[in-house]
Tab-separated table of C-alpha atoms in Angstrom:
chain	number	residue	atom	x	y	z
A	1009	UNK	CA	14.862	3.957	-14.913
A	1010	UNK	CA	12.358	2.540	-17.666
A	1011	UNK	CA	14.645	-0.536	-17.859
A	1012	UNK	CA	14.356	-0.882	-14.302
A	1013	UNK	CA	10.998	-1.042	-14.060
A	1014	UNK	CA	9.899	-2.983	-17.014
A	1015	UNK	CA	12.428	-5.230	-15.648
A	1016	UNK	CA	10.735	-5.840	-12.185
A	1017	UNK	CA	8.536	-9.296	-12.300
A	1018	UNK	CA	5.798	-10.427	-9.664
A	1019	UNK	CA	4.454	-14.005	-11.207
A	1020	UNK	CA	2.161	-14.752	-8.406
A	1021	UNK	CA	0.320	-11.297	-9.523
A	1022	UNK	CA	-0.070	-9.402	-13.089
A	1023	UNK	CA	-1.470	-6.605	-11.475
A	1024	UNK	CA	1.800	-6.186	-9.565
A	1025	UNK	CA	4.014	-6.157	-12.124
A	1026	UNK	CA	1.751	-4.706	-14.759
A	1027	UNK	CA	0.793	-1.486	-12.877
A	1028	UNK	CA	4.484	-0.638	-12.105
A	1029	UNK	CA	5.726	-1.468	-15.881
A	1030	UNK	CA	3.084	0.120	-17.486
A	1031	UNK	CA	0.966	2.396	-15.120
A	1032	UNK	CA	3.418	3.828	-12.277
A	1033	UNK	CA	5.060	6.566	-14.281
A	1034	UNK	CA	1.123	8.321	-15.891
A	1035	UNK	CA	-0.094	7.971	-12.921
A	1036	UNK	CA	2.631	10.012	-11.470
A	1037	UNK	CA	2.537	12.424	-13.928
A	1038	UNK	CA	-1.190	12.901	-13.323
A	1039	UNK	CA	-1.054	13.309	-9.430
A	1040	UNK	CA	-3.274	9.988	-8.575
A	1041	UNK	CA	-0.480	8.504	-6.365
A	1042	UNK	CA	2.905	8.558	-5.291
A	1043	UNK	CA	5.564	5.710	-6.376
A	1044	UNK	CA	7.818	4.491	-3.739
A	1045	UNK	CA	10.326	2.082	-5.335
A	1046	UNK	CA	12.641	0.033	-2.981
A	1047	UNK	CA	16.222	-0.593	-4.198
A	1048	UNK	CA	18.933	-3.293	-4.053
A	1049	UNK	CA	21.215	-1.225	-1.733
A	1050	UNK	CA	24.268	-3.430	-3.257
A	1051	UNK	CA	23.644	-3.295	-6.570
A	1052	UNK	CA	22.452	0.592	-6.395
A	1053	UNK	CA	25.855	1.218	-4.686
A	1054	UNK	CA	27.546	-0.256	-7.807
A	1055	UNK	CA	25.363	2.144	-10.576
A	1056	UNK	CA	22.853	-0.842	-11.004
A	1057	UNK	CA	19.071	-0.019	-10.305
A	1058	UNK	CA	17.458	-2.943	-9.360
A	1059	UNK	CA	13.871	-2.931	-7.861
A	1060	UNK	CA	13.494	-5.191	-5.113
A	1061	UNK	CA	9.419	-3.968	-4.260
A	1062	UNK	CA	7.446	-0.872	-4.439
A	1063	UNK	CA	4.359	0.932	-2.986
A	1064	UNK	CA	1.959	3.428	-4.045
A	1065	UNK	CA	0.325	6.199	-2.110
A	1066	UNK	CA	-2.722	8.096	-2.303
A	1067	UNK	CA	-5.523	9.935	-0.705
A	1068	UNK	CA	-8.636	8.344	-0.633
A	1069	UNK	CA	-11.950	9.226	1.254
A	1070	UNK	CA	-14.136	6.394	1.517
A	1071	UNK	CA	-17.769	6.475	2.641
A	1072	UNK	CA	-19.354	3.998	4.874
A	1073	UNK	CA	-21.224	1.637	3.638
A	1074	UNK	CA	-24.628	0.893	4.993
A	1075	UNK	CA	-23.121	-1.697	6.849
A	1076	UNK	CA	-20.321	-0.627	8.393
A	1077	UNK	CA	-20.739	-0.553	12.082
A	1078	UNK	CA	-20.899	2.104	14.174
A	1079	UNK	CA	-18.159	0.238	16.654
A	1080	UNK	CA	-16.421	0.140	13.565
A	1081	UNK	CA	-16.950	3.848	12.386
A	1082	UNK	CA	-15.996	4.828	16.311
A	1083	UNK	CA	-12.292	2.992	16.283
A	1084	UNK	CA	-11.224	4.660	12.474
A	1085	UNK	CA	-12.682	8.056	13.313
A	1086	UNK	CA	-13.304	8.496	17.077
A	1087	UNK	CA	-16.927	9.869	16.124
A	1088	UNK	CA	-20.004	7.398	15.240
A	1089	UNK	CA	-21.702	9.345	12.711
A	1090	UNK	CA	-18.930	10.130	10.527
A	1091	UNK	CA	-20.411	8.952	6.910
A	1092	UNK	CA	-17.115	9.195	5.462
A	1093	UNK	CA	-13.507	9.425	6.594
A	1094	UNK	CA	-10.084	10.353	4.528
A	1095	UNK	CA	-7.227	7.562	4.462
A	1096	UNK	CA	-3.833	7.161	3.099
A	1097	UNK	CA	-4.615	4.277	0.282
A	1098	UNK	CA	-1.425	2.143	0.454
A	1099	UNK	CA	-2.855	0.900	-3.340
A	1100	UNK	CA	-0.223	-1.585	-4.641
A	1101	UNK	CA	2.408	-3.543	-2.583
A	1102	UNK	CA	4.513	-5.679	-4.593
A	1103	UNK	CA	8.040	-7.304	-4.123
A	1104	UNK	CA	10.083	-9.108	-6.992
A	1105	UNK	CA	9.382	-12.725	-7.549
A	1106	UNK	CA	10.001	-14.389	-10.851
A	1107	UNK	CA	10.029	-18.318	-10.687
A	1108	UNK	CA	12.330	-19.497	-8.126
A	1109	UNK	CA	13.907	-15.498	-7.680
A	1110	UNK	CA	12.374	-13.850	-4.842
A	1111	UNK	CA	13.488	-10.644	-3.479
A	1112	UNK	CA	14.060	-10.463	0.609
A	1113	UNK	CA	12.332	-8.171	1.533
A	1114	UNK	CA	8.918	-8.912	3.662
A	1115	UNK	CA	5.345	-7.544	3.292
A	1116	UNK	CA	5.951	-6.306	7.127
A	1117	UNK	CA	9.397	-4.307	5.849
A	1118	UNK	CA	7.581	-2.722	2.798
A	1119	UNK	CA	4.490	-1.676	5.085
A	1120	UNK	CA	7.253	-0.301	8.122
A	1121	UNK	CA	8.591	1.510	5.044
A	1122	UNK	CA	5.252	3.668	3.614
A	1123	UNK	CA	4.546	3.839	7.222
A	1124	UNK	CA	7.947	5.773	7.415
A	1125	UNK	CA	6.541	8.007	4.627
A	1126	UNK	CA	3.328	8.099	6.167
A	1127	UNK	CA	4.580	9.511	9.582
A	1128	UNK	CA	6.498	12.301	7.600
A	1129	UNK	CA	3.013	13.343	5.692
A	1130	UNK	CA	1.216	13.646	9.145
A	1131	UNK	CA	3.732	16.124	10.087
A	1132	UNK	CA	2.146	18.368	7.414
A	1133	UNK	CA	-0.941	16.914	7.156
A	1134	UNK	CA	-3.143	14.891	9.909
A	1135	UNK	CA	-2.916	11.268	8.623
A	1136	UNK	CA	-3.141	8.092	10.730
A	1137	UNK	CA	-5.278	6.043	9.286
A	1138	UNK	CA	-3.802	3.381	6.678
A	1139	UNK	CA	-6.191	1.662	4.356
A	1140	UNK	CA	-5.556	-1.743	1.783
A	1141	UNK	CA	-8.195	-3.344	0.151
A	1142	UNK	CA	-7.880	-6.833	-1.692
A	1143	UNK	CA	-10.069	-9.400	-3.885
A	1144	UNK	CA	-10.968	-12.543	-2.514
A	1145	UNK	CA	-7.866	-14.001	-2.659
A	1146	UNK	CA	-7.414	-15.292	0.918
A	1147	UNK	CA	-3.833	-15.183	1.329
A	1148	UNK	CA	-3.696	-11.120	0.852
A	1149	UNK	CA	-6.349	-11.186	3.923
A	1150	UNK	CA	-4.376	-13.474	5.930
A	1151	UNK	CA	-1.376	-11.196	5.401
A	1152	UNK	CA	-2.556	-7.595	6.137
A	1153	UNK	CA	-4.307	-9.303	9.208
A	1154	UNK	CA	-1.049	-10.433	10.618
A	1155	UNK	CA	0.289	-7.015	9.747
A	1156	UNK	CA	-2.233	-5.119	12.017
A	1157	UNK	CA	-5.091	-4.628	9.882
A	1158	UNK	CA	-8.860	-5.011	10.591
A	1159	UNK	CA	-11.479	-4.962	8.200
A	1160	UNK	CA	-14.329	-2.935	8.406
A	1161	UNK	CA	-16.319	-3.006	5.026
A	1162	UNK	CA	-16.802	-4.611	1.499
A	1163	UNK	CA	-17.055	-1.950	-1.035
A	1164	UNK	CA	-17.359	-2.090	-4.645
A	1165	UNK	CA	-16.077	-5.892	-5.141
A	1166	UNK	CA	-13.191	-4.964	-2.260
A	1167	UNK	CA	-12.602	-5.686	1.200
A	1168	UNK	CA	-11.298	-3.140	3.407
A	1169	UNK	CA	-8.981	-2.801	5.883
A	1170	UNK	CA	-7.940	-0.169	8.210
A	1171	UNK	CA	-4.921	0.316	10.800
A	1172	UNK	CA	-4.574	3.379	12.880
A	1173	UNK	CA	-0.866	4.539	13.038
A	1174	UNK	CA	0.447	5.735	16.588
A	1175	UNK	CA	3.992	7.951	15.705
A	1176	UNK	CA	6.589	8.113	18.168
């Protein structure tokens, strides 16, 4: 499994690649967040582990911020005075990509994934409310809002973005 992961490669972001060859496996062990890793089916099938993209979740509350509108505060919580509200923190998203190698698999199929995960936490616990947050880099905005996302604060250098989950 360490092979595997120190293996996996995301050029277009360090953080990516770093956090799942170096930081995945202590933060694990140390309960901040769960490691989802997504598999080459074929190659799995023929005793090869090759990681194709990953995600990581958490629980995160996350206070307003002064800010934050009450419209806003309404949609995520259904209340408008809530100060603070409790998401699941999909924290890294990353898919293979080294030079001209890119893995298949879409931002939209790793998200329907943890969503998948999601939906079988909420049966234990009440959870429908998904939270990223992302730099300034404009592409990662332009992607979670095509996936459904809305932003509703900057917080601590980070902007973030909500989606309430409806389950079947």
């Amino acid at each position: 499994m360490r092979r595997a992961l120190l293996s996996f490669k995301c050029n277009i972001d360090d953080d990516i690649e770093t956090f799942l060859q170096e930081k995945a496996i202590p933060f694990v062990d140390k309960k901040i967040c769960s490691v989802y890793l997504i598999l080459d089916q074929e190659k799995f099938r023929n005793r090869r582990i090759e990681i194709e993209g990953y995600f990581t979740l958490s629980l995160s509350a996350v206070v307003f911020s002064n800010e934050t509108s009450k419209s806003s505060i309404q949609r995520i919580t259904g209340y408008r005075d809530r100060i603070a509200h409790e998401f699941i923190l999909l924290g890294q998203i990353g898919k293979y990509i080294s030079g001209d190698i890119k893995s298949n698999i879409s931002l939209g199929e790793i998200l329907q994934l943890a969503y998948n995960v999601i939906q079988e936490i909420n049966e234990y616990i009440p959870c429908n409310t998904a939270l990223v947050e992302c730099s300034e880099a404009i592409m990662e905005k332009q992607l979670y809002d095509k996936q459904g996302f809305k932003l509703f604060q900057f917080d601590r250098g980070l902007y973030q973005y909500y989606k309430i989950l409806e389950y079947k």
